[in-house]
CSV table of C-alpha atoms and ligand atoms in Angstrom, one decimal:
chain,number,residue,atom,x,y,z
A,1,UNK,CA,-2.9,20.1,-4.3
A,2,UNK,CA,-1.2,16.8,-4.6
A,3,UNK,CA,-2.2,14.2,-6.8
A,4,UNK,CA,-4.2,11.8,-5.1
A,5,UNK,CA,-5.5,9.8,-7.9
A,6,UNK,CA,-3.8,5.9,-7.1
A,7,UNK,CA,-4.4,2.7,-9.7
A,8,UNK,CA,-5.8,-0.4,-7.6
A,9,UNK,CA,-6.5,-3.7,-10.0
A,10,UNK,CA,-6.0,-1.6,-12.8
A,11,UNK,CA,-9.0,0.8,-12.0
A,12,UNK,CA,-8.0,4.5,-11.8
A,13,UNK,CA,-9.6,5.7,-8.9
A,14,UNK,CA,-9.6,9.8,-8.4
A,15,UNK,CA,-8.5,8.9,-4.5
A,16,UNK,CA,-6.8,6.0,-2.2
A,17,UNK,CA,-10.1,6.4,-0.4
A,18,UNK,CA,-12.6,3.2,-0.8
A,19,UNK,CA,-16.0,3.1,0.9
A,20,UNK,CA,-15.6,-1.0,2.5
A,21,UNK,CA,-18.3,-3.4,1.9
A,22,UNK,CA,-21.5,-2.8,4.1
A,23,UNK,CA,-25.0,-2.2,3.9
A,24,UNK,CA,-24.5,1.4,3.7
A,25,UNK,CA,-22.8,1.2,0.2
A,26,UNK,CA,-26.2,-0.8,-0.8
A,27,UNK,CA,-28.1,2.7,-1.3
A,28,UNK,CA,-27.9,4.5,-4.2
A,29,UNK,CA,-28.0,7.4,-2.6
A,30,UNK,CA,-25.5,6.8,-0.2
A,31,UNK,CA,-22.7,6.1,-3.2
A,32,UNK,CA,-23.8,9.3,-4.6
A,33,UNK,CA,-23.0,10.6,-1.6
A,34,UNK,CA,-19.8,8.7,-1.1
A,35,UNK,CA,-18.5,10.0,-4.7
A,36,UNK,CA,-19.4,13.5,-4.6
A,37,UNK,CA,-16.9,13.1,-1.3
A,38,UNK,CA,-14.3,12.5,-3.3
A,39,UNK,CA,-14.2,8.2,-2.6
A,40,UNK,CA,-12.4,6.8,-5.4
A,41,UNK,CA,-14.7,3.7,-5.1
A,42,UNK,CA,-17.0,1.6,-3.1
A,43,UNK,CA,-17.7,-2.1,-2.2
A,44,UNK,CA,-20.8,-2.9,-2.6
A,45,UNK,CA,-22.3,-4.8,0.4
A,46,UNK,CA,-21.9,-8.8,-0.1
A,47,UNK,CA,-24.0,-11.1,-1.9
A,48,UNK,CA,-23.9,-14.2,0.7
A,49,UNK,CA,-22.9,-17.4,-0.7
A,50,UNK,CA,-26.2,-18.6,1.2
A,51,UNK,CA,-28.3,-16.3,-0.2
A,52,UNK,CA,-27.2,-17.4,-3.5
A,53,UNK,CA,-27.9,-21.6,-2.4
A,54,UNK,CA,-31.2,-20.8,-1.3
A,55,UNK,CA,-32.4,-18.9,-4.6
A,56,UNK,CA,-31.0,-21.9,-6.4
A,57,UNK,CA,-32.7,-24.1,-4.1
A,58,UNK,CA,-36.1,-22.1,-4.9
A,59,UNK,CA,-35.0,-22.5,-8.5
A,60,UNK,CA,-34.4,-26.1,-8.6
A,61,UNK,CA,-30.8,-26.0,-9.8
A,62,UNK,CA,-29.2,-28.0,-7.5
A,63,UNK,CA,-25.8,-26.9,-6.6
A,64,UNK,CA,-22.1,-28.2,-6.6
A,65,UNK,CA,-20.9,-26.7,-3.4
A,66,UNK,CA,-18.0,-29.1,-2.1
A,67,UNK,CA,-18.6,-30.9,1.2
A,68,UNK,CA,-21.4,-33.0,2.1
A,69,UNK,CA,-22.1,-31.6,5.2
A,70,UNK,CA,-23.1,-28.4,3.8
A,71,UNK,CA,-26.7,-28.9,3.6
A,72,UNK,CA,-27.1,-29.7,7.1
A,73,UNK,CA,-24.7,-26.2,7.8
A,74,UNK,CA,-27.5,-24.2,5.9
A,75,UNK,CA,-30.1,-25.6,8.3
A,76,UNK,CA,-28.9,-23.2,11.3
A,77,UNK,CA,-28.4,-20.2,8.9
A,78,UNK,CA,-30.9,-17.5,9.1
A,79,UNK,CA,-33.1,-17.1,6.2
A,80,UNK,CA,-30.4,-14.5,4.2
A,81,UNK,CA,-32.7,-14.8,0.9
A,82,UNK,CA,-33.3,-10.9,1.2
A,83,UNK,CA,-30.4,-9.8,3.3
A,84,UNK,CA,-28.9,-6.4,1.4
A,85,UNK,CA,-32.4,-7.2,-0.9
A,86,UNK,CA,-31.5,-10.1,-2.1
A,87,UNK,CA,-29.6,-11.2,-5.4
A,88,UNK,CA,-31.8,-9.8,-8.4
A,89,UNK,CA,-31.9,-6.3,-6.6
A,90,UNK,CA,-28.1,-6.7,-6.2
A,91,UNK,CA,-27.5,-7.1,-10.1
A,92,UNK,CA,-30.2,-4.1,-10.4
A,93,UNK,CA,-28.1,-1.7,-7.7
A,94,UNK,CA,-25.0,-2.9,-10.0
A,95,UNK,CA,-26.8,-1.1,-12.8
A,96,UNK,CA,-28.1,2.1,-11.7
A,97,UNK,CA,-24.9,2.5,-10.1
A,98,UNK,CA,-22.6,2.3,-12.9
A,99,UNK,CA,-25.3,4.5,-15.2
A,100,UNK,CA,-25.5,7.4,-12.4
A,101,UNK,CA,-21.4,7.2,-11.0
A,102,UNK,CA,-18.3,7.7,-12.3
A,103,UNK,CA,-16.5,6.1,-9.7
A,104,UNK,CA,-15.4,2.0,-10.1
A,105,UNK,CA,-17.8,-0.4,-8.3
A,106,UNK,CA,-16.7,-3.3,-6.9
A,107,UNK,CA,-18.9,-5.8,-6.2
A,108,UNK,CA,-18.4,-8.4,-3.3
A,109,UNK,CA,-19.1,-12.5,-2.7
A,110,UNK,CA,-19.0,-14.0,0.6
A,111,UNK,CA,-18.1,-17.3,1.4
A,112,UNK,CA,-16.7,-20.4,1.2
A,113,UNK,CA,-17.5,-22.5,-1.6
A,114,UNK,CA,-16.9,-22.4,-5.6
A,115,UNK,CA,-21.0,-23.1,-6.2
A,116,UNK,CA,-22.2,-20.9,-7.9
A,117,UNK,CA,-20.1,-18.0,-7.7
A,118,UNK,CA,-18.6,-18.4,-11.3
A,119,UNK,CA,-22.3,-17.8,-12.6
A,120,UNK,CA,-23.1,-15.1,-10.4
A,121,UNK,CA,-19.6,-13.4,-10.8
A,122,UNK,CA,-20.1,-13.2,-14.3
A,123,UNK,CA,-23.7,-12.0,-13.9
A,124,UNK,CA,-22.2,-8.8,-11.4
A,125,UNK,CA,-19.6,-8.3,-14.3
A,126,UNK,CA,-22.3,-8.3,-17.1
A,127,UNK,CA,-24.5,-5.9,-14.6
A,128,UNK,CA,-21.7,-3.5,-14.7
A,129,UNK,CA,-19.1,-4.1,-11.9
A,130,UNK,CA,-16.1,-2.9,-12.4
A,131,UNK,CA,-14.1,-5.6,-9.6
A,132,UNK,CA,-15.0,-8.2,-7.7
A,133,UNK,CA,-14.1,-9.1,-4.0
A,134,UNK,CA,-14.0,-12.1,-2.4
A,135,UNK,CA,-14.2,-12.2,1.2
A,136,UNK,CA,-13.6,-15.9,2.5
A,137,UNK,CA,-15.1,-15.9,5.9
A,138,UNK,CA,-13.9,-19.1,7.1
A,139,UNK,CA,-13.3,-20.6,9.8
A,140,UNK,CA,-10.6,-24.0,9.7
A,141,UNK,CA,-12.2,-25.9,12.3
A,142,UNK,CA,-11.8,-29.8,11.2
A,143,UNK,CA,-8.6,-31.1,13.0
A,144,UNK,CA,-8.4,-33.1,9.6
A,145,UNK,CA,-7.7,-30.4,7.1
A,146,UNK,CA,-3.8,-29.2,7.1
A,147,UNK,CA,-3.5,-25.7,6.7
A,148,UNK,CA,-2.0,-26.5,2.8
A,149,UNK,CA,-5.3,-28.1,2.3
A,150,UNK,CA,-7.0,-25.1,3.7
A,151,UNK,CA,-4.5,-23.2,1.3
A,152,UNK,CA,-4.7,-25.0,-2.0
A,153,UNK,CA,-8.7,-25.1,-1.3
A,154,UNK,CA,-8.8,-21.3,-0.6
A,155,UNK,CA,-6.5,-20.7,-3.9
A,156,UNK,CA,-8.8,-23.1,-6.0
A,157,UNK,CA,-12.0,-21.2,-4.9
A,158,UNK,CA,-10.0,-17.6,-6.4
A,159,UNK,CA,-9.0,-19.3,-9.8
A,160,UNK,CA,-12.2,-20.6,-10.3
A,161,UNK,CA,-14.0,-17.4,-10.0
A,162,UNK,CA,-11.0,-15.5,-11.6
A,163,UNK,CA,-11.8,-17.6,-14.4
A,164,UNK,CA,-15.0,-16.7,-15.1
A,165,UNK,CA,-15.3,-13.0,-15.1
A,166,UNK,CA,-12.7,-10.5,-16.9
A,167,UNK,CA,-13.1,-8.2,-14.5
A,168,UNK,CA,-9.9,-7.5,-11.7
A,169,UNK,CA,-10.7,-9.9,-8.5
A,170,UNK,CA,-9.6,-9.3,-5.2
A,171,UNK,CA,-9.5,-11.3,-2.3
A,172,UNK,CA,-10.6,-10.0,1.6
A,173,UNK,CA,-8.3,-12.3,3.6
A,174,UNK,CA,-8.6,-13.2,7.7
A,175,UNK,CA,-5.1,-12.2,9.3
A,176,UNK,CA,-5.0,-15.9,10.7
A,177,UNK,CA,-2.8,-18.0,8.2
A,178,UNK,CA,0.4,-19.3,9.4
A,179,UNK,CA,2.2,-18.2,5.9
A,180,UNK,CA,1.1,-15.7,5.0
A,181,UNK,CA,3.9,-14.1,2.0
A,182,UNK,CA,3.2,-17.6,0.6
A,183,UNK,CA,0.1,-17.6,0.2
A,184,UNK,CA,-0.3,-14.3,-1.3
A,185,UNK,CA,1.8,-16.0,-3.9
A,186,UNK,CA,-0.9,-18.9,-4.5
A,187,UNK,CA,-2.9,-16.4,-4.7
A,188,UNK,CA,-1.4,-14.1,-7.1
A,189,UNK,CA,-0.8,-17.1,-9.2
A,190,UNK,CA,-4.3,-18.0,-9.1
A,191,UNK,CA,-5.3,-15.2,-10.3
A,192,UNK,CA,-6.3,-12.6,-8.3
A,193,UNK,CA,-5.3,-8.7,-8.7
A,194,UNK,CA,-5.4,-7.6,-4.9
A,195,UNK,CA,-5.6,-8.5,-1.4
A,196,UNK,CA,-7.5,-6.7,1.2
A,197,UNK,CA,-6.0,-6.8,4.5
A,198,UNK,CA,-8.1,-8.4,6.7
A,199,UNK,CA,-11.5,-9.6,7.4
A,200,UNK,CA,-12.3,-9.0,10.9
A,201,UNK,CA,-13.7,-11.9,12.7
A,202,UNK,CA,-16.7,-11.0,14.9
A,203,UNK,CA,-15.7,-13.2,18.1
A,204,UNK,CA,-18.7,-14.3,20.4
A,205,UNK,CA,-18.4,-13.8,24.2
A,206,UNK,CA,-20.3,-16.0,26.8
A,207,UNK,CA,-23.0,-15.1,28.8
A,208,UNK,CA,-22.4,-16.6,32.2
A,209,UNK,CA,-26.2,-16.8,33.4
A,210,UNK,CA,-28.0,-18.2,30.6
A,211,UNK,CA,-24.8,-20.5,29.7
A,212,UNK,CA,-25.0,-19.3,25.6
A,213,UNK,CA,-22.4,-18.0,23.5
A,214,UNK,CA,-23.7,-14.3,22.9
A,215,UNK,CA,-22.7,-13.3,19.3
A,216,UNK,CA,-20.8,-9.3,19.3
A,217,UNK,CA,-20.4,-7.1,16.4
A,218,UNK,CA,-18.2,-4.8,18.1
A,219,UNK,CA,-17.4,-1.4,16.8
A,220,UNK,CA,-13.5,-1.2,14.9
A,221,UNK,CA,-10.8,0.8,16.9
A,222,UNK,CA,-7.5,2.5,15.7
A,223,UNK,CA,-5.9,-0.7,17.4
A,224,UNK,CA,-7.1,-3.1,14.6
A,225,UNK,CA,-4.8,-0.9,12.2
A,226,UNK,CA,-1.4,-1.8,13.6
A,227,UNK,CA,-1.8,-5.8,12.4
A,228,UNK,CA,-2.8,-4.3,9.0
A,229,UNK,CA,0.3,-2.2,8.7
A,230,UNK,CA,2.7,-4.3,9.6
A,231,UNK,CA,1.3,-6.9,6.7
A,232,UNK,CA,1.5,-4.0,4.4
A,233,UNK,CA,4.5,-3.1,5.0
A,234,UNK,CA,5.7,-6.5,4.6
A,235,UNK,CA,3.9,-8.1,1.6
A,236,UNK,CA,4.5,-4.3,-0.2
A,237,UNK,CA,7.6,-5.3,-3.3
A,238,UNK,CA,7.5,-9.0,-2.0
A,239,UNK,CA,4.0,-9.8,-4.1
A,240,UNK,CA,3.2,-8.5,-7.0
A,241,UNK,CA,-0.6,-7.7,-5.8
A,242,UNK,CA,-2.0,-4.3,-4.8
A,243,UNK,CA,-2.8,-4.3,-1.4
A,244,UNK,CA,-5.9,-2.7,0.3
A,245,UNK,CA,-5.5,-1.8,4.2
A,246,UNK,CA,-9.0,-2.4,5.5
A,247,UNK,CA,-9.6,-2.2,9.4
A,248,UNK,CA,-9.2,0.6,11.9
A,249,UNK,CA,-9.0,3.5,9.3
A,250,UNK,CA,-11.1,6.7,11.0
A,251,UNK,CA,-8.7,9.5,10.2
A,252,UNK,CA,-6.4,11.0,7.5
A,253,UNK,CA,-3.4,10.3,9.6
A,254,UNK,CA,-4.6,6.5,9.5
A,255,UNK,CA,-4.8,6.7,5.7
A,256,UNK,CA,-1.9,7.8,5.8
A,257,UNK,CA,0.0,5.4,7.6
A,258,UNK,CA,-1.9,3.0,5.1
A,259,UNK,CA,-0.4,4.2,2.1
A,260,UNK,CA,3.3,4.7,3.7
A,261,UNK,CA,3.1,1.0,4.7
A,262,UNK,CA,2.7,0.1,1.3
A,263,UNK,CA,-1.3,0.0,0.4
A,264,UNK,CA,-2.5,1.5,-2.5
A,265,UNK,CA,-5.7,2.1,-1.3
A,266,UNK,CA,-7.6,1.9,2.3
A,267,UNK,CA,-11.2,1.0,2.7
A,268,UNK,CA,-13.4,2.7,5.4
A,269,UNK,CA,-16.2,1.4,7.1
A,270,UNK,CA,-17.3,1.4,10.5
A,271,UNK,CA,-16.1,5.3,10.2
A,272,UNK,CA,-18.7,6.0,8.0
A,273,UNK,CA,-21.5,4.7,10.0
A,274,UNK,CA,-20.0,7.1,12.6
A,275,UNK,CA,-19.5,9.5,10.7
A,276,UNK,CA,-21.6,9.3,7.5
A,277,UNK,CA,-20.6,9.8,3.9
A,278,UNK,CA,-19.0,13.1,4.4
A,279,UNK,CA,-16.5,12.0,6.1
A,280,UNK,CA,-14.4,11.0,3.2
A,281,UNK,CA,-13.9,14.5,2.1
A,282,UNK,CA,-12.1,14.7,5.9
A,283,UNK,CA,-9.9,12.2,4.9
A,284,UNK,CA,-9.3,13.4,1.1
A,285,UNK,CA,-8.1,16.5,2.0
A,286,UNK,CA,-6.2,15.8,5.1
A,287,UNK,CA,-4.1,13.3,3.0
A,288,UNK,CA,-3.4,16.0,0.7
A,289,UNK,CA,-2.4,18.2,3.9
A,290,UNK,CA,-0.2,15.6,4.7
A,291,UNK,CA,1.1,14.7,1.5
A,292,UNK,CA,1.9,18.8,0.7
A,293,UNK,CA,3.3,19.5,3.9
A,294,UNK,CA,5.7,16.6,3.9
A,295,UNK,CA,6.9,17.4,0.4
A,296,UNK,CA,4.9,14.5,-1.7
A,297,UNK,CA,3.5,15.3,-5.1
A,298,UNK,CA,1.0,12.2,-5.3
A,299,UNK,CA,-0.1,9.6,-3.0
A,300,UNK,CA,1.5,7.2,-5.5
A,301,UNK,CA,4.8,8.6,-4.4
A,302,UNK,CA,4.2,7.9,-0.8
A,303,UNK,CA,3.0,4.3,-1.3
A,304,UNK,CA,5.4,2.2,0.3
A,305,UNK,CA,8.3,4.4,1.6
A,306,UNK,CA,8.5,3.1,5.2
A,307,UNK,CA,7.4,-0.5,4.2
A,308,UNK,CA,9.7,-3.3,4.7
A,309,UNK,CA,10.5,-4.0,0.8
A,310,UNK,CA,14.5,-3.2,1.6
A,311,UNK,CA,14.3,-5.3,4.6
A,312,UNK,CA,16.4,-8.3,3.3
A,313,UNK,CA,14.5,-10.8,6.3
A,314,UNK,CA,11.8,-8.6,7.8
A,315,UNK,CA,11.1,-11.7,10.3
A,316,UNK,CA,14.5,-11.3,12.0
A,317,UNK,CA,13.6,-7.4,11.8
A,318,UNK,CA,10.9,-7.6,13.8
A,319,UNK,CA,11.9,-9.9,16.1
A,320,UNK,CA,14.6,-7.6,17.0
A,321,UNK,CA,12.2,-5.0,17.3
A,322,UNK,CA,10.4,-7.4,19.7
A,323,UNK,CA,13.4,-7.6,21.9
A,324,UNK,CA,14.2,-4.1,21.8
A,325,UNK,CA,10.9,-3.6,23.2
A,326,UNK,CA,11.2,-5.4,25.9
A,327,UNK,CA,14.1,-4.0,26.7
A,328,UNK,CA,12.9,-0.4,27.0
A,329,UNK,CA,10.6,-1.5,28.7
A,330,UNK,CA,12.5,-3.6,31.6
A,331,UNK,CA,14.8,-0.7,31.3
A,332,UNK,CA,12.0,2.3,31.6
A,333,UNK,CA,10.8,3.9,34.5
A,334,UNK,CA,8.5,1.9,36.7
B,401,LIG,C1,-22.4,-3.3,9.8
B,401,LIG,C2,-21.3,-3.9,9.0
B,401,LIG,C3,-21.6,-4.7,7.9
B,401,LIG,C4,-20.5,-5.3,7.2
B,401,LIG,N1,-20.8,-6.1,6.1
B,401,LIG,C5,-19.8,-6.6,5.3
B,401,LIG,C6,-20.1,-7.3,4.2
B,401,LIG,O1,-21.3,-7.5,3.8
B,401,LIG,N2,-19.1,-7.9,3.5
B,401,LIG,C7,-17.8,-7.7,3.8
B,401,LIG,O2,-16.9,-8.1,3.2
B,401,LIG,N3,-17.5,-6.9,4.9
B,401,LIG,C8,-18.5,-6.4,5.7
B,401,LIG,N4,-18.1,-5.7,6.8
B,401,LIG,C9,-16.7,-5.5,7.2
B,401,LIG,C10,-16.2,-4.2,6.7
B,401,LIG,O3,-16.2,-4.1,5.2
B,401,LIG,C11,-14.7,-4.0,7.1
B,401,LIG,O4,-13.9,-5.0,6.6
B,401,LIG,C12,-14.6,-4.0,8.7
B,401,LIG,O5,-15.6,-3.3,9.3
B,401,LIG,C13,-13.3,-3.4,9.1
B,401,LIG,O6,-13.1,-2.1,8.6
B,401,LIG,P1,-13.5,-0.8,9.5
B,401,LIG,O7,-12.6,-0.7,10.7
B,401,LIG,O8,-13.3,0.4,8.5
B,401,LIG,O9,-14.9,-0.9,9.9
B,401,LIG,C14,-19.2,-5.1,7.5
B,401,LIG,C15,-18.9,-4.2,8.6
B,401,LIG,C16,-19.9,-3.6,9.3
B,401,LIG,C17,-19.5,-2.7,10.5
């Protein structure tokens, strides 16, 4: 059997395999499930920035959450003071989990704002968390902010959390920055320990009778992995962050292509909702087909051997792969 134990943050984790944020890591049960799989670690589902405002609110504390307008925002959010049961059932999920499991737990914030994730950062860490992750769902909409603004803001919001907890923090990104290399730097330099490559966006269509936007949570294909590769394969030797391939991921082959790319580890979600828990003992040991038959002793020794790390300009790479393409395919039969 090939070794298929990987290092992400710092955490050993007994496989590259990762259970992604959701509410179906936010069951006991279910991570005893996941670990006796053979996951090497699960995010737990996120503890909403808004959930955290309105518990303050209740509380009195009056936050510091960086734009004015943001009071007025929470008035069309849904009430998300028990969504994934709410913030002192989080911290007591944190606890039971890391007293019955082996495997790291990483525990996950969502949104925008500094506010008060230091404090509750710190309060996952002392509950027993093992990382954090931040997932910055984000939209730049205001024609006034530059995308450095957008940037700096975004790096600020990591070292300010980094600051307060101990713990390894990693940061979910959206796909949509116009830098991208560069600001893995920021962040890096900010503080954080990983990236996880990407958020997905869930993109509203519009219903054409009753004139509305009609919100979609549309299920994850194999085609959302090819974005995630190419940014592994890319950032992989060019940062010095471990890099998480998150999106798309269903079978072992997909892991694999993860882990070639240049991603230490890959998180699995929408798969497991499929295909429940056991599915990760699919993937653990057709990675360790893979790795045997193709004459690698550890998924470590994989990691990044077809990513672009020797490609001196991997912009002018793929833009000849671009061209190439579109050559073949002026060129193929029609
Ligand atoms: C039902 C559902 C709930 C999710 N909840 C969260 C969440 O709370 N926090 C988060 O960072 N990502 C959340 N995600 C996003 C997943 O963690 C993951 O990034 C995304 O689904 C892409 O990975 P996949 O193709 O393996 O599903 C959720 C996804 C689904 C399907």
């Amino acid at each position: 059997m090939a070794n298929l134990e990987v290092n992400w943050m710092g955490l050993r984790l007994k496989s590259p395999f990762i259970a992604g944020s959701s509410p179906l890591t936010g069951t006991l049960e279910n991570l005893l499930k996941l670990e006796k799989a053979g996951a090497g670690a699960a995010v737990l589902p996120s503890l909403f920035e808004e959930q955290l405002a309105a518990a303050a609110t209740d509380l009195d504390k009056g936050l510091e959450l960086g734009t004015e307008s943001y009071g007025e925002a929470l008035s069309f959010f849904p009430d998300m003071g028990s969504y994934n049961r709410g913030r002192d059932l989080y911290l007591e999920l944190i606890r039971t989990a890391r007293k019955e499991l082996s495997m790291p737990i990483i525990a996950s914030l969502n949104g925008i704002h500094p506010g008060s994730w230091c404090e509750f950062g710190r309060a996952m860490q002392d509950a027993g968390a093992d990382a954090l992750e931040l997932n910055v769902y984000a939209l730049n909409t205001d024609p006034a902010v530059s995308a450095s603004k957008a940037e700096r803001d975004l790096a600020e919001l990591v070292r300010h959390t980094v600051s307060c907890v101990t713990i390894p923090v990693s940061v979910k990104l959206a796909p949509f920055y116009t830098a991208l290399p560069n600001l893995a730097h920021k962040l890096k330099r900010a503080g954080a320990r990983g990236l996880v490559l990407f958020n997905r966006f869930y993109n509203p269509d519009l219903d054409l009778e009753k004139k509305t936007p009609v919100p979609r949570l549309s299920k994850t294909t194999q085609d959302e992995l090819w974005l995630r590769l190419r940014w592994s394969a890319i950032l992989y030797g060019r940062v010095k962050l471990d890099l998480a391939l998150s999106g798309g991921v269903s079978k072992a082959e997909d892991a694999v292509k993860a882990l070639l790319s240049g991603a230490s580890v890959v998180q699995v979600t929408s798969a497991l909702y499929e295909k429940g828990p056991e599915l990760i003992r699919t993937l653990v040991l057709g990675l360790d087909r893979w790795l045997e038959e193709n004459g690698y002793s550890s998924a470590r020794e994989a990691t990044g051997s077809l990513s672009q790390k020797s490609v001196e300009d991997p912009g002018a790479f793929e833009r000849a792969n671009y061209l190439q393409l579109l050559r073949a395919f002026r060129d193929g039969p029609r």
